[in-house]
XYZ file of C-alpha atoms in Angstrom:
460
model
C 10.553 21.727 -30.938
C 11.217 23.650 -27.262
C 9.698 21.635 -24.505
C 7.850 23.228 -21.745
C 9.714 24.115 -18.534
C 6.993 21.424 -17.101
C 7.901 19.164 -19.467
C 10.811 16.218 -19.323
C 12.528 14.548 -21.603
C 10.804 11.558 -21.287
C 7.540 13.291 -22.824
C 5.804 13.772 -18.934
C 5.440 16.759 -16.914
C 6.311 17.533 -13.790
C 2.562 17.048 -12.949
C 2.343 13.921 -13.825
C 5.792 12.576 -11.824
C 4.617 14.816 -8.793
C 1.184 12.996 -8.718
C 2.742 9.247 -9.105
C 5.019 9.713 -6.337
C 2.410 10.771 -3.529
C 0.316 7.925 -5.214
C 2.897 6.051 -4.163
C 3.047 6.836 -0.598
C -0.922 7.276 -0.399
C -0.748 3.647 -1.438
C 2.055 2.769 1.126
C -0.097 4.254 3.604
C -3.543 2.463 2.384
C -2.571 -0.559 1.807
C -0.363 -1.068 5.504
C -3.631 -0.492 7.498
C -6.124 -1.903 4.736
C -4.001 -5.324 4.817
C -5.168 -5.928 8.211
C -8.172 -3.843 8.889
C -10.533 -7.014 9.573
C -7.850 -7.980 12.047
C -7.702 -4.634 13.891
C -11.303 -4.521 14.524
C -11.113 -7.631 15.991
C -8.174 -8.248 17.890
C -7.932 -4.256 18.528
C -11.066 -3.118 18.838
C -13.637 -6.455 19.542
C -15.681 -6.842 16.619
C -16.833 -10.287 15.424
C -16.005 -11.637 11.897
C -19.297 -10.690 10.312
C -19.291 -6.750 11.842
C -15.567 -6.781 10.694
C -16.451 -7.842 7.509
C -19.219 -5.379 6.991
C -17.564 -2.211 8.382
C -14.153 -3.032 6.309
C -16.575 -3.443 3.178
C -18.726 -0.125 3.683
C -15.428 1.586 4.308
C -13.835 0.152 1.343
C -17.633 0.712 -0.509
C -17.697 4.977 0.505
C -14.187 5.072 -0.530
C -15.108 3.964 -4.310
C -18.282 5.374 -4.214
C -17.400 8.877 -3.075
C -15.115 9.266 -5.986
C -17.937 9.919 -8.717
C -18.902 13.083 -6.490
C -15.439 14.359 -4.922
C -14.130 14.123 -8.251
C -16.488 16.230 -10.171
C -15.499 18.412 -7.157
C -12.073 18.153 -7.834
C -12.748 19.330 -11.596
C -14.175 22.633 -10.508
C -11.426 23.547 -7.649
C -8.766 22.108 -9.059
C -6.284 19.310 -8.530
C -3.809 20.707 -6.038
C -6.485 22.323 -3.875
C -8.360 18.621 -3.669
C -4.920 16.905 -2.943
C -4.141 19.433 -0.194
C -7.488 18.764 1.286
C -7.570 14.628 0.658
C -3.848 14.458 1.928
C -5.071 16.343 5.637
C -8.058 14.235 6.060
C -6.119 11.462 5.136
C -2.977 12.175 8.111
C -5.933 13.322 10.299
C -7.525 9.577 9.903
C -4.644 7.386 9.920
C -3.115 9.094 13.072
C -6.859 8.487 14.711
C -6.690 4.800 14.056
C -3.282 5.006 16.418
C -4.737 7.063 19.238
C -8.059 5.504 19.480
C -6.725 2.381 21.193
C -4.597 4.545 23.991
C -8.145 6.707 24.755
C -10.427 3.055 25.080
C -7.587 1.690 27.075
C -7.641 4.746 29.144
C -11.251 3.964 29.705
C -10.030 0.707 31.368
C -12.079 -1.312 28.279
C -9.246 -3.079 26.948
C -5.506 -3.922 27.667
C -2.957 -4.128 24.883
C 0.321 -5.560 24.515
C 1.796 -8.541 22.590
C -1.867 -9.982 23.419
C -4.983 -8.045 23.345
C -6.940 -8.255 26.509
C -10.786 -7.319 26.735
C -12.038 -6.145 29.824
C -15.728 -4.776 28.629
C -14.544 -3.708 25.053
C -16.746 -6.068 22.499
C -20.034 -5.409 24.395
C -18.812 -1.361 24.410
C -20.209 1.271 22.178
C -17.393 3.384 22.726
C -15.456 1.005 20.005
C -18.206 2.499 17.713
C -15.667 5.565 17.258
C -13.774 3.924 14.747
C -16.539 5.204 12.471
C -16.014 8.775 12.181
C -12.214 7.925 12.022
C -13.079 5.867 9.020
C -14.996 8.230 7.471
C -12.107 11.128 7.152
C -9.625 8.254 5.296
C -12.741 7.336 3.210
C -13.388 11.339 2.008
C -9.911 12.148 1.886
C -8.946 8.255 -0.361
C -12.129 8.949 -2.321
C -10.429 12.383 -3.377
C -7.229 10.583 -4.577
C -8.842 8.119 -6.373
C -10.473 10.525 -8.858
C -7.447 12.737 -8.764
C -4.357 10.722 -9.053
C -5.963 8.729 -12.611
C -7.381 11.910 -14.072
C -4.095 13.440 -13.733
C -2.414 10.951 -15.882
C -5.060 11.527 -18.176
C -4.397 15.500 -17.760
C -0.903 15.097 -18.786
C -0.456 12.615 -21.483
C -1.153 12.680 -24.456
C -2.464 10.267 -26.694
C 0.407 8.982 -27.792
C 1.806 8.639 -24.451
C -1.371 7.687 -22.321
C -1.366 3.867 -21.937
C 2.461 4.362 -21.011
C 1.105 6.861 -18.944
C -1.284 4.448 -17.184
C 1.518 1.918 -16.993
C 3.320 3.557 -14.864
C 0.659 5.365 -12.414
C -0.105 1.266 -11.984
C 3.256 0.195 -11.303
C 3.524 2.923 -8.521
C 0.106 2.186 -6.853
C 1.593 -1.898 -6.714
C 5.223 -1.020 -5.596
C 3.360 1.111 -2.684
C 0.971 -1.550 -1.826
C 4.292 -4.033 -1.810
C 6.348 -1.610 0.477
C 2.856 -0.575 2.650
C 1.949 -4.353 3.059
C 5.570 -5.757 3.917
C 5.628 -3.601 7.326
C 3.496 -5.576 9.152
C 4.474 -8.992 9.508
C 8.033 -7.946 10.774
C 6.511 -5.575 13.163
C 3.670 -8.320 14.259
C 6.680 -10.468 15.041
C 8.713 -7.934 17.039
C 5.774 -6.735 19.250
C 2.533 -9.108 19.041
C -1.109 -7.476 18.287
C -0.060 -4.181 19.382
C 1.654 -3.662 15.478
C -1.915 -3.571 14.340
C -2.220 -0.415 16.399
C 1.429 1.405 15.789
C 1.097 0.351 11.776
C -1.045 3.526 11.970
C 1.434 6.120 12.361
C 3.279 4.742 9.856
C 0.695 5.506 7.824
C 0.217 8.525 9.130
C 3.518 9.386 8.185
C 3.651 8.656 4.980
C 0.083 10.992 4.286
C 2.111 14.182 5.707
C 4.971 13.285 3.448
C 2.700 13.513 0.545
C 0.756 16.551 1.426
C 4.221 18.303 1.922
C 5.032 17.277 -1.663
C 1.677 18.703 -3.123
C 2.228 21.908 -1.266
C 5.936 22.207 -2.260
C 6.460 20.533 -5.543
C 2.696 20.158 -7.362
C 1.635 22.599 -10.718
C -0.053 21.512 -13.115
C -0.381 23.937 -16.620
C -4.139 22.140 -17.225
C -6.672 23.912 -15.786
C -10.057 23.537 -17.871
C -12.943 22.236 -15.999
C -12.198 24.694 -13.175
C -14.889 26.957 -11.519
C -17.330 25.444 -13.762
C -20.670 25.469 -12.501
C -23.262 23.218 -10.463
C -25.123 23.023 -13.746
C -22.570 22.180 -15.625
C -21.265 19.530 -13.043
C -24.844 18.083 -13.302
C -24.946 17.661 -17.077
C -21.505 16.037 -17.013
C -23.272 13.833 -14.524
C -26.255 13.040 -16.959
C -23.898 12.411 -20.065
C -22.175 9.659 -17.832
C -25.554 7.766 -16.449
C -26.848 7.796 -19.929
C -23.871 5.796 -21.682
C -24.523 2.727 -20.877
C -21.540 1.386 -22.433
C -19.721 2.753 -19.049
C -22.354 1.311 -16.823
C -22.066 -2.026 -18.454
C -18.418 -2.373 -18.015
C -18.447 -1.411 -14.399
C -20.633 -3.965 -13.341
C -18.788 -6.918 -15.021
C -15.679 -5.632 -14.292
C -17.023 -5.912 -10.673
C -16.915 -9.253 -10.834
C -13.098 -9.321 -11.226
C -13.207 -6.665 -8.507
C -15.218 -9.201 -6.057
C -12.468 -11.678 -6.438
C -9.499 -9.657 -5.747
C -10.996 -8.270 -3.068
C -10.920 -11.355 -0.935
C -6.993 -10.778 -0.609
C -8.375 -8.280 2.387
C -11.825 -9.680 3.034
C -10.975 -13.399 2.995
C -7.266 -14.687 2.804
C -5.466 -12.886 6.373
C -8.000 -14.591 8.414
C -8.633 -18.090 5.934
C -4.231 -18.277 6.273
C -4.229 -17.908 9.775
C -6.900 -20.032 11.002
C -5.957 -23.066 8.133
C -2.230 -22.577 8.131
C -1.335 -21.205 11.643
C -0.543 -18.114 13.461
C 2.630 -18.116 11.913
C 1.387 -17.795 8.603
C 2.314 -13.862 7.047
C -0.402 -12.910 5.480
C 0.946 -9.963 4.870
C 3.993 -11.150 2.963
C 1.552 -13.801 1.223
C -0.667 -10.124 -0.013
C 2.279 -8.945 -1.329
C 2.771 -11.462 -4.001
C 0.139 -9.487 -5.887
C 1.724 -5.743 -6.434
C 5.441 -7.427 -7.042
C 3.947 -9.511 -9.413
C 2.184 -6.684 -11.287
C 4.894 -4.214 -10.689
C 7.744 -7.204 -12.653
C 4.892 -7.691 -15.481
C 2.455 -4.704 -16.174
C 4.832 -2.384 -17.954
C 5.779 -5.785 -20.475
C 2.221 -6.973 -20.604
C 0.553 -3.243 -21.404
C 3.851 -2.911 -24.168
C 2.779 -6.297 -25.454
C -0.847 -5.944 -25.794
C -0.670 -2.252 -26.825
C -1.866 -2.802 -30.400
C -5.037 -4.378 -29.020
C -7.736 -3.049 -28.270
C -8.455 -2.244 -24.215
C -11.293 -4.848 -24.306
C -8.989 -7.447 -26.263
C -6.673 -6.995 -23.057
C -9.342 -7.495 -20.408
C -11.003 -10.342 -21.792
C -7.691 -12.442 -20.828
C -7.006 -10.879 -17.487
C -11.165 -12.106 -17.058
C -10.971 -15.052 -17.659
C -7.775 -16.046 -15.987
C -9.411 -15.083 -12.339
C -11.414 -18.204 -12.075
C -8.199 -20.138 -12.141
C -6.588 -18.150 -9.380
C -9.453 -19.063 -7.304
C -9.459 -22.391 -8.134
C -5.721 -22.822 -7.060
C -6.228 -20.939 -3.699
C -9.034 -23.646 -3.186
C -6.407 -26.637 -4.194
C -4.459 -26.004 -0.504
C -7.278 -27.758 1.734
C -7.444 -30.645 -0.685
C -3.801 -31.476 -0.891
C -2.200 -34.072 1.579
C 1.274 -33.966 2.588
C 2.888 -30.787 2.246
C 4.567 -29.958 -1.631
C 6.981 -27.930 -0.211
C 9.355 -29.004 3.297
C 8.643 -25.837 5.996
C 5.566 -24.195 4.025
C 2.022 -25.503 3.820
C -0.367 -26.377 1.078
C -2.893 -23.171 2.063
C 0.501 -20.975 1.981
C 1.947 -22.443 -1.307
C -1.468 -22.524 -3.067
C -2.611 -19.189 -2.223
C 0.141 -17.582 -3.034
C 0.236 -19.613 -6.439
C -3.561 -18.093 -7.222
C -2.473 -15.043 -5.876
C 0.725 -14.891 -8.896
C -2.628 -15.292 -11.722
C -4.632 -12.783 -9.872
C -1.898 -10.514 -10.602
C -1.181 -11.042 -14.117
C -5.171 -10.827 -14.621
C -4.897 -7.551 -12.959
C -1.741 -6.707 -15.474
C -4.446 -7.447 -18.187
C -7.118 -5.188 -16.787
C -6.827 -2.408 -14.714
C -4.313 -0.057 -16.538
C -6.533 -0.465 -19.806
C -9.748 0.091 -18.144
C -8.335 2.894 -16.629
C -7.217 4.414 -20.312
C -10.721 3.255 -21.610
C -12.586 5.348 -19.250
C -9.969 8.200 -19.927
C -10.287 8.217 -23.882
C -14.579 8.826 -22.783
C -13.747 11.809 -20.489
C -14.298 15.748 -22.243
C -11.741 17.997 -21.432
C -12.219 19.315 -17.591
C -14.289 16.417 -16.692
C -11.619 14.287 -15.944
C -12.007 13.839 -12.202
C -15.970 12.722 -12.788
C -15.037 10.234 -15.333
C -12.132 8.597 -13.755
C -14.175 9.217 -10.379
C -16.747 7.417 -11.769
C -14.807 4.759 -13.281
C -13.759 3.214 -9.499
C -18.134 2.605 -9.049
C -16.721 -1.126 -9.438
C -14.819 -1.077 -6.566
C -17.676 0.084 -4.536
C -20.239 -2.539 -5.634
C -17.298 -5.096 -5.089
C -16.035 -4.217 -1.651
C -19.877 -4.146 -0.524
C -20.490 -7.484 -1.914
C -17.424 -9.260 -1.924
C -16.545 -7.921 2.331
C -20.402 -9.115 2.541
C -20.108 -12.725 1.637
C -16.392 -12.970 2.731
C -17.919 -12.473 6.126
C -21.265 -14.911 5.404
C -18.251 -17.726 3.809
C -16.355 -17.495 6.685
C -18.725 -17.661 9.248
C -20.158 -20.876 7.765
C -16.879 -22.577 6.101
C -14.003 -21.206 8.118
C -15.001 -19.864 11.664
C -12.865 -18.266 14.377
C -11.270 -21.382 16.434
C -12.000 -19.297 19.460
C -15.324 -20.009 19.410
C -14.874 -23.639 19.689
C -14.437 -25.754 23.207
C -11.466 -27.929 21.532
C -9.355 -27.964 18.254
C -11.164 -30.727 17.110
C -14.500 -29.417 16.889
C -13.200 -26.237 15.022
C -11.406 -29.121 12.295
C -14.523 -30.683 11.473
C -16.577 -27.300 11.178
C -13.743 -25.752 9.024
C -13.152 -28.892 7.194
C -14.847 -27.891 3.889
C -13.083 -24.389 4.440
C -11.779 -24.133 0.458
C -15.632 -24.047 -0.551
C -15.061 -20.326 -0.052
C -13.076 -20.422 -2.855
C -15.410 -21.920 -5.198
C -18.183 -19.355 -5.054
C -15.768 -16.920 -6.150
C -14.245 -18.773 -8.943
C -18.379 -18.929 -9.967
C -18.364 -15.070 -9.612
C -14.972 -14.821 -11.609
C -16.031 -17.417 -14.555
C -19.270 -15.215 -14.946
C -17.947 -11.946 -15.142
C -15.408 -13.537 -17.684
C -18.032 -14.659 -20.035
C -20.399 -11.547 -19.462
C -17.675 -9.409 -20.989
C -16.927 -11.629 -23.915
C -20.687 -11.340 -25.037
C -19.927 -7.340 -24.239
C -17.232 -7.131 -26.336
C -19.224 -9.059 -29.397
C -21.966 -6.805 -28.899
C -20.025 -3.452 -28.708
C -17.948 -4.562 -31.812
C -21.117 -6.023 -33.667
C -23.302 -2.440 -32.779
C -20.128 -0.229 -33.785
C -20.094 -2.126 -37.330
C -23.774 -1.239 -38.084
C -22.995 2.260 -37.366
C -20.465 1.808 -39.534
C -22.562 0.191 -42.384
């Protein structure tokens, strides 16, 4: 049979290759600011732990929640259009983040260099700007989100679609690897003032990928475009009204709620317990090599069961990883000579987090795919990222209640002492997520026996 000019020989079109690869550098870009976001609006801009934790978790929140609406928008213009349009926004924001520090140290509010220096900064509302800066990276990642997984689902087949998914996951976690392994070495060469320069990095990277969308990016599957407001409305019903969807969302939040703590929780918990020279950033980065070695063998090996089947394990397995990042305040002397017990254990959890995640996302992903009608791709997979949003508001949330209580800043404490005995019981943290985790695990086992028991009688 003749292949399409669009077409390769490994059964994926150009499309679909074109899309993974500025997935790959939005993630790069994403994931070398996100890795450190608390920290920059702390040390950078003067925020305390709990406004830190908040804005980080309604940033991350609009990003997943904006999806369900920028994608049914992405349906009707089409896919290279939206990309065009996230990919600006996107180079707009992250070069923002850079320049914002130079105009508030202009303004004689703050002095940077391998030290941060406040001089009327935390008590300024001028450090309020890093809100509308947000907000263009939120619109613009919201666009990607929807865009990037509906176009896998766009241009596979069913044959080829969990393969498909496989490796649109493996991308996202080798960019997150390469975005997150920037800063450490660049926090060692010049101090605090990385968290500020990481930006045009960033920056960088989004302008790469527009380029590509603008030179390289056609896609031969166009249905769903110019359809009307109706039309996007009634898509919108037929989504809200299967609750099948809206049941798996908000258990898979759960999971979601965990992992988020890698960002909302573990650069701060690593540096306070372990030291300054602790790398969080390295320690992140456990997670996307992890799933990059194992989710291509782990979707292969689980492809003859069902998507469910496959998520059930991941599920259950994220209690454990929180249980092991807990294990490094209880240990005594350290297990292994030049790295500490938080370091060693956290990274340990961090190695199951990542297999769970092997186990889950790229078959939820194809679940949610398999539900979406022709040209309503964007809305479905939009839709699909809702989890994200409920976790990143309530996970950032009580990251930012947990460490307040269990594991405060040692800067707010006269001597070292006093900050030992209030952080003493720091690894608590970790048990109300491994709660959260165990939960969600058994919520979708009885989902799965339901689903399976319901389908039968419809059967019968």
């Amino acid at each position: 049979m003749t292949q399409s000019p669009q077409t390769t020989s490994k059964g994926f079109s150009r499309a679909f290759w074109v899309s993974n690869t500025v997935e790959l550098f939005e993630r790069m870009a994403y994931y070398a600011v996100f890795i450190v976001l608390t920290i920059y609006l702390s040390n950078i801009l003067g925020f305390n732990d709990f406004e830190a934790s908040m804005i980080s978790g309604l940033f991350s929140g609009g990003l997943y929640l904006l999806p369900i609406f920028t994608g049914a928008y992405a349906d009707k213009i089409g896919f290279r259009k939206s990309m065009i349009i996230a990919f600006s926004l996107l180079s707009a924001g992250y070069l923002g983040l850079g320049l914002l520090p130079t105009l508030l140290e202009a303004a004689g509010l703050v002095e940077y260099g391998e030290v941060t220096r406040f001089t009327g900064l935390p008590g300024s509302n001028d450090r309020w700007m890093i809100v509308p800066v947000l907000t263009l990276i939120m619109v613009g990642g919201s666009f990607i989100k929807s865009i990037i997984s509906a176009s896998v689902a766009k241009e596979t087949t069913e044959a080829t679609r969990a393969r498909g998914y496989s490796i649109f996951y493996m991308m996202v976690n080798f960019g997150a690897f390469t975005g997150k392994t920037i800063i450490d070495p660049l926090r060692n060469a010049i101090g605090e003032q990385a968290y500020i320069y990481i930006n045009y990095f960033s920056g960088a990277m989004t302008v790469l990928a527009l380029l590509a969308v603008i030179l390289l990016y056609k896609s031969a599957h166009t249905a769903g475009e110019g359809k009307s407001m109706r039309e996007i409305g009634q898509g919108f019903l037929r989504i809200l009204t299967n609750w099948r969807l809206l049941m798996l969302i908000l258990i898979v939040t759960g999971f979601w709620m965990v992992q988020q703590q890698l960002y909302a929780t573990m650069p701060k918990y690593v540096i306070r317990m372990a030291g300054e020279t602790a790398k969080p950033g390295w320690i992140a980065n456990v997670n996307p090599f992890v799933v990059v070695c194992f989710v291509s063998f782990i979707t292969k090996w689980m492809a003859k069961r069902t998507a469910i089947t496959s998520m059930n394990i991941g599920m259950f397995l994220i209690p454990v990883s929180a249980l092991l990042m807990a294990c490094g305040n209880l240990l005594g002397n350290d297990l292994i000579t030049g790295m500490s017990n938080i370091t060693l254990m956290m990274i340990l959890g961090i190695v199951v987090q990542a297999l769970a995640e092997c186990f889950i996302s790229p078959r939820y992903l194809e679940y949610f795919s398999v539900q979406a009608p022709k040209g309503e791709e964007g809305m479905y997979l939009g839709f699909s990222h809702l989890h994200s949003f409920l976790s990143s508001i309530f996970g950032f949330g009580i990251a930012g209640v947990l460490l307040t209580k269990y594991c405060p800043d040692p800067a707010l404490f006269d001597t070292h002492e006093a900050w030992e005995a209030a952080s003493a019981n720091a690894h608590y943290i970790w048990y109300y997520f491994a709660a959260i985790g165990l939960i969600a695990a058994i919520a979708l086992l009885i989902f799965a026996k339901a689903t399976e028991f319901i389908d039968k009688k419809k059967k019968a």
